[in-house]
Coordinates of C-alpha atoms and ligand atoms in Angstrom, one line a residue:
M2 CA -23.4 3.7 -25.6
G3 CA -21.2 4.7 -23.3
T4 CA -20.9 6.7 -19.9
L5 CA -20.3 10.3 -20.5
F6 CA -19.2 12.2 -16.9
K7 CA -20.6 15.5 -17.4
N8 CA -19.8 18.9 -15.6
G9 CA -17.4 17.7 -13.2
T10 CA -13.6 18.8 -12.7
V11 CA -10.9 16.1 -14.0
I12 CA -7.8 16.5 -12.0
N13 CA -4.1 13.8 -12.8
A14 CA -1.2 14.4 -12.1
G15 CA 0.0 17.3 -14.4
D16 CA -3.4 19.8 -13.8
S17 CA -6.9 19.9 -12.8
F18 CA -9.5 21.2 -15.9
P19 CA -12.8 21.4 -15.6
A20 CA -14.8 19.0 -18.7
D21 CA -16.8 15.6 -19.3
V22 CA -15.7 13.1 -19.7
L23 CA -16.5 10.0 -22.8
V24 CA -16.3 6.1 -21.8
E25 CA -17.0 3.5 -24.3
G26 CA -16.3 -0.3 -23.3
E27 CA -13.2 -0.3 -20.5
K28 CA -11.2 3.4 -21.7
V29 CA -11.7 6.3 -21.8
V30 CA -12.4 7.4 -25.3
L31 CA -12.5 11.7 -25.2
I32 CA -12.1 14.5 -22.7
G33 CA -13.9 17.2 -23.7
Q34 CA -16.7 20.0 -23.7
K35 CA -20.4 19.7 -23.4
I36 CA -20.0 16.1 -25.6
P37 CA -23.1 15.6 -26.0
N38 CA -25.0 13.3 -24.0
G39 CA -25.8 11.1 -27.8
N40 CA -27.4 7.4 -26.0
H41 CA -25.1 7.1 -23.4
K42 CA -25.3 6.8 -19.1
I43 CA -25.3 10.0 -17.8
V44 CA -23.3 10.7 -15.2
D45 CA -23.6 13.9 -12.8
A46 CA -20.7 15.3 -11.4
K47 CA -21.2 19.0 -10.9
G48 CA -19.5 20.0 -8.2
K49 CA -17.6 16.5 -8.3
Y50 CA -13.4 15.5 -9.3
L51 CA -12.8 13.1 -11.0
M52 CA -9.7 11.8 -10.4
P53 CA -7.5 8.0 -11.4
G54 CA -8.6 4.9 -9.0
G55 CA -6.4 4.7 -6.4
I56 CA -3.1 2.3 -6.8
D57 CA -2.4 0.7 -3.6
V58 CA 1.4 -0.7 -3.9
H59 CA 1.5 -2.3 -0.8
T60 CA -0.9 -4.7 0.6
H61 CA -1.0 -7.9 2.6
L62 CA -4.3 -10.0 1.1
E63 CA -4.8 -13.7 2.8
L64 CA -1.2 -14.2 4.0
P65 CA -0.2 -16.1 6.7
F66 CA 2.0 -14.7 8.8
G67 CA 2.3 -14.4 12.8
G68 CA 0.4 -17.8 13.2
T69 CA -2.1 -16.9 11.5
I70 CA -3.7 -15.2 8.5
S71 CA -4.8 -11.8 7.9
S72 CA -7.7 -10.7 8.0
D73 CA -8.9 -9.4 4.5
D74 CA -9.0 -12.3 1.2
F75 CA -8.9 -10.7 -2.4
N76 CA -12.9 -10.5 -1.8
T77 CA -13.2 -8.1 1.4
G78 CA -10.4 -6.5 0.9
H79 CA -10.6 -5.6 -2.8
C80 CA -14.2 -4.4 -1.9
A81 CA -13.5 -2.3 1.6
A82 CA -10.5 -1.0 -0.7
A83 CA -12.8 0.3 -3.3
F84 CA -15.3 2.2 -1.1
G85 CA -12.3 4.2 -0.1
G86 CA -12.3 4.6 -3.5
T87 CA -8.7 2.7 -4.5
T88 CA -8.8 0.6 -7.9
T89 CA -5.7 -1.2 -8.7
H90 CA -3.2 -2.8 -5.8
I91 CA -0.2 -5.0 -5.7
D92 CA 0.5 -7.8 -3.2
F93 CA 3.0 -9.4 -2.8
V94 CA 3.5 -13.0 -3.4
I95 CA 5.8 -14.9 -0.9
Q96 CA 8.3 -17.7 -1.5
P97 CA 7.1 -20.8 0.2
K98 CA 10.3 -22.3 2.0
G99 CA 12.0 -25.1 -0.5
G100 CA 9.9 -23.7 -2.9
S101 CA 10.0 -22.1 -6.0
L102 CA 9.1 -18.1 -7.4
H103 CA 6.1 -19.9 -9.3
D104 CA 4.4 -22.1 -6.8
G105 CA 4.2 -18.7 -4.3
L106 CA 2.0 -17.8 -8.0
E107 CA 0.8 -20.1 -8.7
E108 CA -1.0 -20.3 -5.2
W109 CA -1.9 -16.1 -5.0
H110 CA -3.6 -16.1 -8.9
K111 CA -5.7 -19.7 -6.7
K112 CA -6.0 -16.9 -3.8
A113 CA -7.4 -14.4 -5.7
G114 CA -8.8 -14.9 -9.3
H115 CA -12.3 -16.1 -8.3
K116 CA -11.9 -13.5 -5.9
A117 CA -11.3 -10.5 -7.5
M118 CA -13.6 -7.0 -7.5
I119 CA -10.7 -4.9 -8.1
D120 CA -7.4 -5.2 -10.5
Y121 CA -3.9 -6.2 -8.8
G122 CA -1.0 -7.2 -9.3
F123 CA 1.8 -9.0 -7.8
H124 CA 5.2 -8.8 -6.3
L125 CA 7.1 -12.1 -5.0
A126 CA 9.1 -11.9 -2.4
I127 CA 11.6 -14.2 -2.5
T128 CA 12.4 -16.3 1.0
D129 CA 14.6 -19.1 -0.5
L130 CA 17.1 -17.9 -3.1
R131 CA 18.7 -21.5 -4.4
P132 CA 20.3 -21.5 -7.4
E133 CA 17.6 -22.7 -9.2
V134 CA 15.1 -19.7 -7.7
M135 CA 17.7 -17.5 -9.1
K136 CA 17.7 -18.9 -13.4
E137 CA 13.7 -18.8 -12.2
I138 CA 13.4 -15.0 -12.6
P139 CA 14.1 -13.7 -15.6
S140 CA 10.6 -15.2 -16.6
L141 CA 8.9 -13.5 -14.5
V142 CA 8.9 -11.3 -16.3
A143 CA 6.9 -13.3 -18.6
D144 CA 4.2 -13.0 -15.9
G145 CA 3.9 -10.1 -15.7
V146 CA 5.5 -9.8 -12.1
T147 CA 8.7 -6.9 -12.8
S148 CA 9.2 -6.0 -9.0
L149 CA 10.9 -8.4 -6.4
K150 CA 10.9 -8.5 -2.4
L151 CA 13.3 -9.0 -0.3
F152 CA 13.0 -9.1 3.8
M153 CA 15.9 -7.3 5.6
A154 CA 13.9 -8.4 8.8
Y155 CA 11.7 -11.5 10.6
K156 CA 14.6 -13.3 11.2
N157 CA 13.8 -17.0 10.9
V158 CA 10.7 -15.5 8.8
F159 CA 11.4 -14.1 5.2
Q160 CA 14.7 -12.6 6.3
V161 CA 17.0 -12.5 3.7
D162 CA 21.3 -11.7 4.2
D163 CA 23.6 -9.4 2.2
A164 CA 24.5 -11.8 -0.6
T165 CA 21.1 -12.4 -1.9
L166 CA 19.8 -9.6 -1.9
F167 CA 22.9 -8.6 -3.8
R168 CA 22.7 -11.7 -6.2
A169 CA 19.1 -10.4 -6.8
M170 CA 19.9 -7.2 -7.5
M171 CA 21.7 -8.2 -10.0
T172 CA 19.6 -10.3 -11.8
A173 CA 16.6 -7.6 -11.5
A174 CA 19.5 -5.0 -12.5
E175 CA 19.7 -7.2 -15.4
H176 CA 16.2 -8.0 -17.0
G177 CA 15.0 -3.9 -15.6
M178 CA 13.2 -5.5 -13.0
L179 CA 12.5 -3.3 -9.2
I180 CA 13.9 -4.2 -5.8
M181 CA 12.3 -3.4 -2.8
V182 CA 13.1 -3.8 0.4
H183 CA 11.9 -3.1 4.2
A184 CA 14.1 -2.5 5.6
E185 CA 15.3 -2.8 9.3
N186 CA 18.6 -4.9 10.7
G187 CA 16.5 -8.5 11.7
D188 CA 19.2 -9.6 13.6
V189 CA 19.6 -6.7 16.2
V190 CA 15.8 -6.4 16.4
A191 CA 16.0 -10.6 17.5
D192 CA 19.2 -9.5 20.0
L193 CA 16.3 -7.4 21.0
I194 CA 13.6 -8.4 21.1
D195 CA 15.5 -11.7 23.8
K196 CA 17.0 -9.1 25.4
L197 CA 13.2 -7.5 26.4
L198 CA 11.8 -10.5 26.8
A199 CA 14.3 -11.6 29.1
E200 CA 13.9 -8.2 31.6
G201 CA 10.3 -9.6 31.7
K202 CA 9.3 -6.6 29.3
T203 CA 6.7 -8.4 28.0
D204 CA 4.1 -5.1 26.9
P205 CA 2.9 -3.8 23.3
Y206 CA 5.0 -1.3 22.8
Y207 CA 8.2 -2.9 23.4
H208 CA 8.1 -4.3 20.0
A209 CA 8.6 -0.1 19.2
V210 CA 11.4 -0.4 21.8
S211 CA 13.6 -3.4 19.9
R212 CA 13.1 -2.1 16.3
P213 CA 14.7 2.0 16.7
S214 CA 15.0 4.1 13.6
A215 CA 18.7 3.8 13.5
V216 CA 17.9 -0.4 13.2
E217 CA 15.9 1.2 10.0
G218 CA 18.5 4.4 8.9
E219 CA 20.7 1.3 9.2
A220 CA 19.2 -1.1 6.8
T221 CA 17.9 1.4 4.5
G222 CA 21.5 3.2 4.2
R223 CA 23.3 -0.6 3.0
A224 CA 20.7 -1.4 0.2
I225 CA 21.0 1.9 -1.2
A226 CA 24.4 1.5 -1.3
L227 CA 23.8 -2.6 -2.6
A228 CA 21.8 -0.8 -4.8
G229 CA 24.5 1.7 -5.8
V230 CA 26.8 -1.0 -6.9
A231 CA 24.6 -3.4 -8.7
G232 CA 23.2 -0.5 -10.3
C233 CA 20.0 -1.8 -9.8
P234 CA 16.7 0.4 -9.3
L235 CA 15.8 0.5 -5.9
Y236 CA 12.0 1.1 -3.6
V237 CA 12.5 1.6 0.2
V238 CA 8.8 0.5 1.4
H239 CA 7.3 1.5 4.7
M240 CA 9.6 4.4 5.6
T241 CA 8.6 6.0 8.8
C242 CA 11.8 7.5 9.9
D243 CA 14.2 10.8 9.8
E244 CA 17.2 8.3 10.0
A245 CA 15.9 6.4 6.9
V246 CA 14.5 9.5 5.2
T247 CA 18.3 11.1 5.0
Q248 CA 19.1 7.4 3.7
L249 CA 17.2 8.0 0.9
R250 CA 18.0 12.2 0.6
L251 CA 21.2 11.2 0.5
G252 CA 21.4 8.4 -1.9
R253 CA 18.8 10.5 -4.1
Q254 CA 21.5 13.6 -4.4
R255 CA 24.5 10.9 -5.5
G256 CA 22.0 10.2 -7.9
L257 CA 21.7 6.9 -7.2
P258 CA 18.0 4.9 -8.9
V259 CA 16.5 5.3 -4.9
M260 CA 12.8 5.9 -4.2
G261 CA 10.2 4.8 -1.2
E262 CA 7.5 5.3 0.2
T263 CA 5.3 6.0 3.8
C264 CA 2.1 4.6 4.9
V265 CA -0.4 6.8 6.6
Q266 CA -0.2 4.8 9.6
Y267 CA 3.0 6.6 10.1
L268 CA 1.5 10.3 9.5
F269 CA -1.2 9.9 12.0
L270 CA -0.5 7.7 14.4
T271 CA 2.6 7.7 17.4
V272 CA 4.7 5.2 19.1
D273 CA 1.9 7.1 22.8
D274 CA -1.2 4.6 20.4
L275 CA 1.0 1.4 21.2
K276 CA 0.8 2.5 25.7
K277 CA -3.5 2.2 24.9
P278 CA -4.1 0.3 28.4
N279 CA -5.9 -3.1 28.1
Y280 CA -3.8 -4.1 25.7
E281 CA -5.2 -2.0 22.4
G282 CA -1.8 -1.0 22.0
A283 CA -0.9 -4.4 19.8
K284 CA -3.7 -2.4 17.7
F285 CA -1.1 -0.7 16.2
V286 CA 2.3 -2.9 16.4
C287 CA 3.5 -3.0 13.3
S288 CA 6.9 -3.2 11.4
P289 CA 8.1 -1.2 11.3
P290 CA 6.8 0.3 14.2
I291 CA 5.3 4.0 14.7
R292 CA 7.0 6.6 15.6
T293 CA 7.0 10.3 16.8
E294 CA 5.7 12.7 16.1
Y295 CA 8.9 14.1 14.9
D296 CA 9.2 11.5 12.4
Q297 CA 5.8 12.4 11.5
Q298 CA 6.8 16.0 10.2
I299 CA 10.1 14.3 8.5
L300 CA 7.9 12.2 5.9
W301 CA 5.1 15.2 5.5
N302 CA 9.0 17.3 3.9
A303 CA 10.4 13.9 2.8
L304 CA 6.2 13.9 0.5
R305 CA 6.9 17.7 -0.5
D306 CA 9.5 17.6 -1.5
R307 CA 10.2 14.3 -3.9
T308 CA 12.0 12.7 -1.5
L309 CA 8.6 10.3 -1.2
Q310 CA 6.9 9.2 -4.4
V311 CA 3.9 6.6 -3.5
V312 CA 1.9 6.8 0.1
S313 CA 0.9 3.4 0.4
T314 CA -0.4 1.4 2.6
D315 CA 1.1 -1.9 3.9
H316 CA -2.6 -3.4 4.9
C317 CA -2.5 -6.6 6.9
P318 CA -5.7 -6.8 8.8
F319 CA -5.5 -8.7 11.5
W320 CA -8.1 -9.0 14.4
F321 CA -7.7 -7.5 16.9
E322 CA -10.6 -10.0 19.3
G323 CA -9.0 -12.7 17.4
G324 CA -10.2 -17.1 17.3
V325 CA -13.3 -16.0 18.6
K326 CA -16.9 -15.7 17.1
G327 CA -15.6 -17.6 13.7
R328 CA -12.8 -15.3 12.7
I329 CA -9.6 -16.2 13.1
A330 CA -6.7 -16.2 15.9
G331 CA -5.1 -12.1 15.6
K332 CA -3.9 -9.7 17.6
E333 CA -4.6 -12.4 21.1
L334 CA -2.0 -13.7 20.5
G335 CA 0.6 -12.1 21.6
K336 CA -0.8 -11.5 25.0
G337 CA 2.3 -11.4 27.3
N338 CA 5.1 -12.0 24.6
F339 CA 5.0 -8.7 22.7
A340 CA 6.8 -10.7 20.2
K341 CA 3.6 -12.8 19.2
I342 CA 1.9 -10.4 18.2
P343 CA 1.2 -10.4 14.5
N344 CA 2.6 -7.8 12.9
G345 CA 0.0 -5.5 10.2
L346 CA -2.7 -3.1 10.2
P347 CA -6.4 -2.5 8.5
V348 CA -6.0 0.7 5.9
I349 CA -6.9 -0.2 1.7
E350 CA -10.4 1.4 2.5
D351 CA -8.9 4.8 5.2
R352 CA -5.8 5.8 2.7
M353 CA -7.4 8.0 0.1
K354 CA -10.1 10.0 2.5
I355 CA -7.6 10.4 5.7
M356 CA -4.6 11.9 2.6
W357 CA -7.1 14.5 1.5
H358 CA -8.4 15.3 4.6
Y359 CA -4.9 16.3 6.3
G360 CA -3.1 15.8 2.9
V361 CA -5.2 18.1 1.0
N362 CA -7.5 20.1 3.0
G363 CA -4.3 20.5 5.9
E364 CA -2.8 22.6 3.1
H365 CA 0.2 19.9 3.6
F366 CA -0.4 19.8 -1.0
D367 CA -2.5 19.8 -2.9
A368 CA -5.0 18.0 -5.1
N369 CA -2.3 17.4 -7.9
R370 CA 0.1 15.7 -5.8
F371 CA -2.3 13.9 -4.2
V372 CA -3.0 11.9 -6.8
E373 CA 0.8 11.9 -8.3
L374 CA 1.1 10.6 -4.5
M375 CA -2.6 7.9 -4.8
S376 CA -2.3 6.3 -8.3
T377 CA -0.3 8.3 -11.0
N378 CA 3.3 7.4 -9.3
P379 CA 2.5 3.8 -8.3
A380 CA 1.2 3.5 -11.3
K381 CA 4.5 4.9 -13.6
I382 CA 7.1 2.4 -10.6
F383 CA 5.5 -0.2 -11.1
G384 CA 5.0 -0.6 -14.8
L385 CA 1.8 0.4 -15.6
Y386 CA 1.3 4.2 -16.4
P387 CA -0.6 4.8 -18.8
R388 CA -3.1 1.9 -18.8
K389 CA -3.5 3.2 -15.8
G390 CA -2.5 5.7 -12.9
T391 CA -4.3 8.4 -15.1
I392 CA -7.8 10.2 -16.8
A393 CA -6.5 10.3 -20.4
V394 CA -7.4 9.3 -23.2
G395 CA -7.2 5.2 -23.9
S396 CA -6.7 4.6 -20.2
D397 CA -8.6 1.9 -18.6
A398 CA -11.4 3.8 -17.7
D399 CA -10.9 4.2 -13.3
I400 CA -12.6 6.8 -12.8
V401 CA -13.6 8.1 -8.9
V402 CA -16.1 10.7 -8.7
W403 CA -15.4 12.6 -6.1
D404 CA -17.4 14.1 -3.1
P405 CA -14.9 17.0 -2.1
K406 CA -18.2 18.4 1.0
K407 CA -19.0 13.8 2.0
R408 CA -18.2 14.7 5.9
E409 CA -17.9 11.3 7.3
T410 CA -16.7 10.3 10.7
V411 CA -15.0 7.5 10.6
S412 CA -15.1 4.6 12.3
A413 CA -15.3 0.1 12.3
R414 CA -18.8 0.2 13.0
T415 CA -19.5 1.6 9.2
H416 CA -15.9 0.5 7.7
H417 CA -15.6 -2.6 4.6
M418 CA -12.6 -4.4 6.5
N419 CA -13.6 -7.5 7.9
V420 CA -11.3 -7.0 11.4
D421 CA -12.9 -5.4 13.8
Y422 CA -11.3 -2.4 15.0
N423 CA -9.8 1.5 13.1
L424 CA -6.9 3.0 13.5
F425 CA -8.6 6.5 13.3
E426 CA -11.9 5.7 14.8
G427 CA -13.6 9.2 15.3
R428 CA -11.9 11.5 13.4
K429 CA -14.0 13.4 11.3
I430 CA -13.4 14.0 7.4
K431 CA -14.3 16.0 4.9
G432 CA -14.2 14.6 1.3
G433 CA -14.4 11.3 0.2
V434 CA -15.5 8.6 -3.2
D435 CA -18.9 9.6 -4.8
K436 CA -18.9 6.8 -7.5
V437 CA -16.2 4.3 -8.2
F438 CA -15.6 2.9 -12.3
L439 CA -13.2 0.0 -12.6
R440 CA -12.2 0.0 -16.7
G441 CA -15.9 1.5 -16.8
S442 CA -18.0 -0.6 -15.5
Q443 CA -19.5 1.2 -12.0
I444 CA -17.9 -0.6 -8.8
V445 CA -19.0 1.5 -6.0
D446 CA -22.6 3.9 -5.5
G447 CA -22.6 5.8 -2.4
D448 CA -22.9 3.9 0.8
Q449 CA -23.7 1.0 -2.3
W450 CA -21.5 -2.2 -3.6
T451 CA -22.5 -2.7 -7.1
G452 CA -19.7 -4.7 -8.1
H453 CA -19.1 -8.6 -8.7
P454 CA -16.7 -11.5 -8.0
G455 CA -14.7 -12.1 -10.8
Q456 CA -14.4 -8.2 -12.0
G457 CA -10.9 -8.0 -11.2
Q458 CA -8.4 -8.3 -13.0
F459 CA -4.9 -9.5 -12.8
L460 CA -2.7 -6.3 -14.9
K461 CA 1.1 -8.2 -16.6
R462 CA 2.9 -5.3 -15.0
N463 CA 6.1 -3.8 -17.9
A464 CA 9.4 -4.2 -16.5
Y465 CA 12.0 -1.5 -16.9
A466 CA 9.7 1.4 -15.4
A467 CA 10.2 4.6 -14.6
V468 CA 12.7 5.6 -12.0
L469 CA 10.7 9.4 -9.9
Ligands
URP290 O1 3.8 -4.8 10.5 C1 4.1 -5.5 9.1 N1 4.1 -4.7 8.2 N2 2.9 -6.2 8.1 C2 3.4 -6.8 6.7 C3 4.0 -7.4 6.1 C4 5.2 -5.7 6.0 O2 6.4 -6.0 6.7 O3 4.7 -5.5 5.2
ZN291 ZN1 7.7 -4.8 5.8
ZN292 ZN1 4.3 -5.3 3.5

């Protein structure tokens, strides 16, 4: 007995078509017309879309950062992701200072294994590239970790210098791995922070002033140039502005294997949100900072013209009122000093519905491009395709039954993320999740959770993945 999705419309990146979809075990086994009911469990998808589960390739669950720890773990974060239609994510393992890459990997496996409710993979963020660590990099491929992340910012925390970045790129090129960068010039940011604080400019808004778009553009251009020299594929994370997108477009025009993502927040929020009174601006503090309406238009254009390949979240939530009611410390840490506000935002649950409402209903792109940005391209770029990222015979049955007529007012009162505010509070949207299946098992049914901890699997990803 399998599960038979009847009367729905399949939406993949390449096409949309009315079809029944039969799932047996964890896989899609048949896609066709009028498949007999047999003794299958029937899911009536009339009037609904069947889309491959969302893949969020940029998350930070339970991340020690900014003097505290991000507030969603592999249980709450997974549950929230699934309610939003995301069935796979890739989290960033951080190499401990003085430790090995495998020390970090082991730590993240411990955090995830018993809690996981959706499927997950890991990137490895290198913070300390000693010679023995360089030698360790190729062995990650056998562990299913095929992407390396280097931070060009967060001086004295995660930041690496250009020599480190370049060496990692050379090794990645040799072993079919992908290099990812957080592109901001961390040295310049550190000096600007000192200057602003010395001038008594301590409010959350000055976080954005300390990280101008030119600083992101410069680092993006530098990373692209170095990737060109190393001959290594590059993926620039959380791109926010004209200066950075222009560098990416130029690199691609030159034929370099360089790609980029933006995140939901950069398409909707502006620097004015950081000016909200009563310290509320701290709710919007992330790096790079949110920018201007002009930059938002640049990002939408870059999603349409394929300069950008992916929309992810950089989900890294911190309580607004932390340190009380049994909560870990959060954004309150930065009262009186913007540089101490933990950087990061809660987005994992809202990605698909916000991008559908404004992207598809708002006619920035069609439903196929939506699937491509949310699921198919992430799977291709990060070595998971065609197991993930498409509804096809032989693929994992990660299926989102999407109701294009569903209406919702987004709110922290109803979201599942472990955080006391929502970036999109009060927005009225149309289109959202009806049901979610992970490898054939139903995990979300309307507002009911039907999954269980430990159900999510670690995904070993392939090297030599696509460059789009
Ligand atoms: O503000 C952010 N983005 N926090 C998470 C860490 C990172 O830079 O991705
Ligand atoms: Zn970053
Ligand atoms: Zn991040």
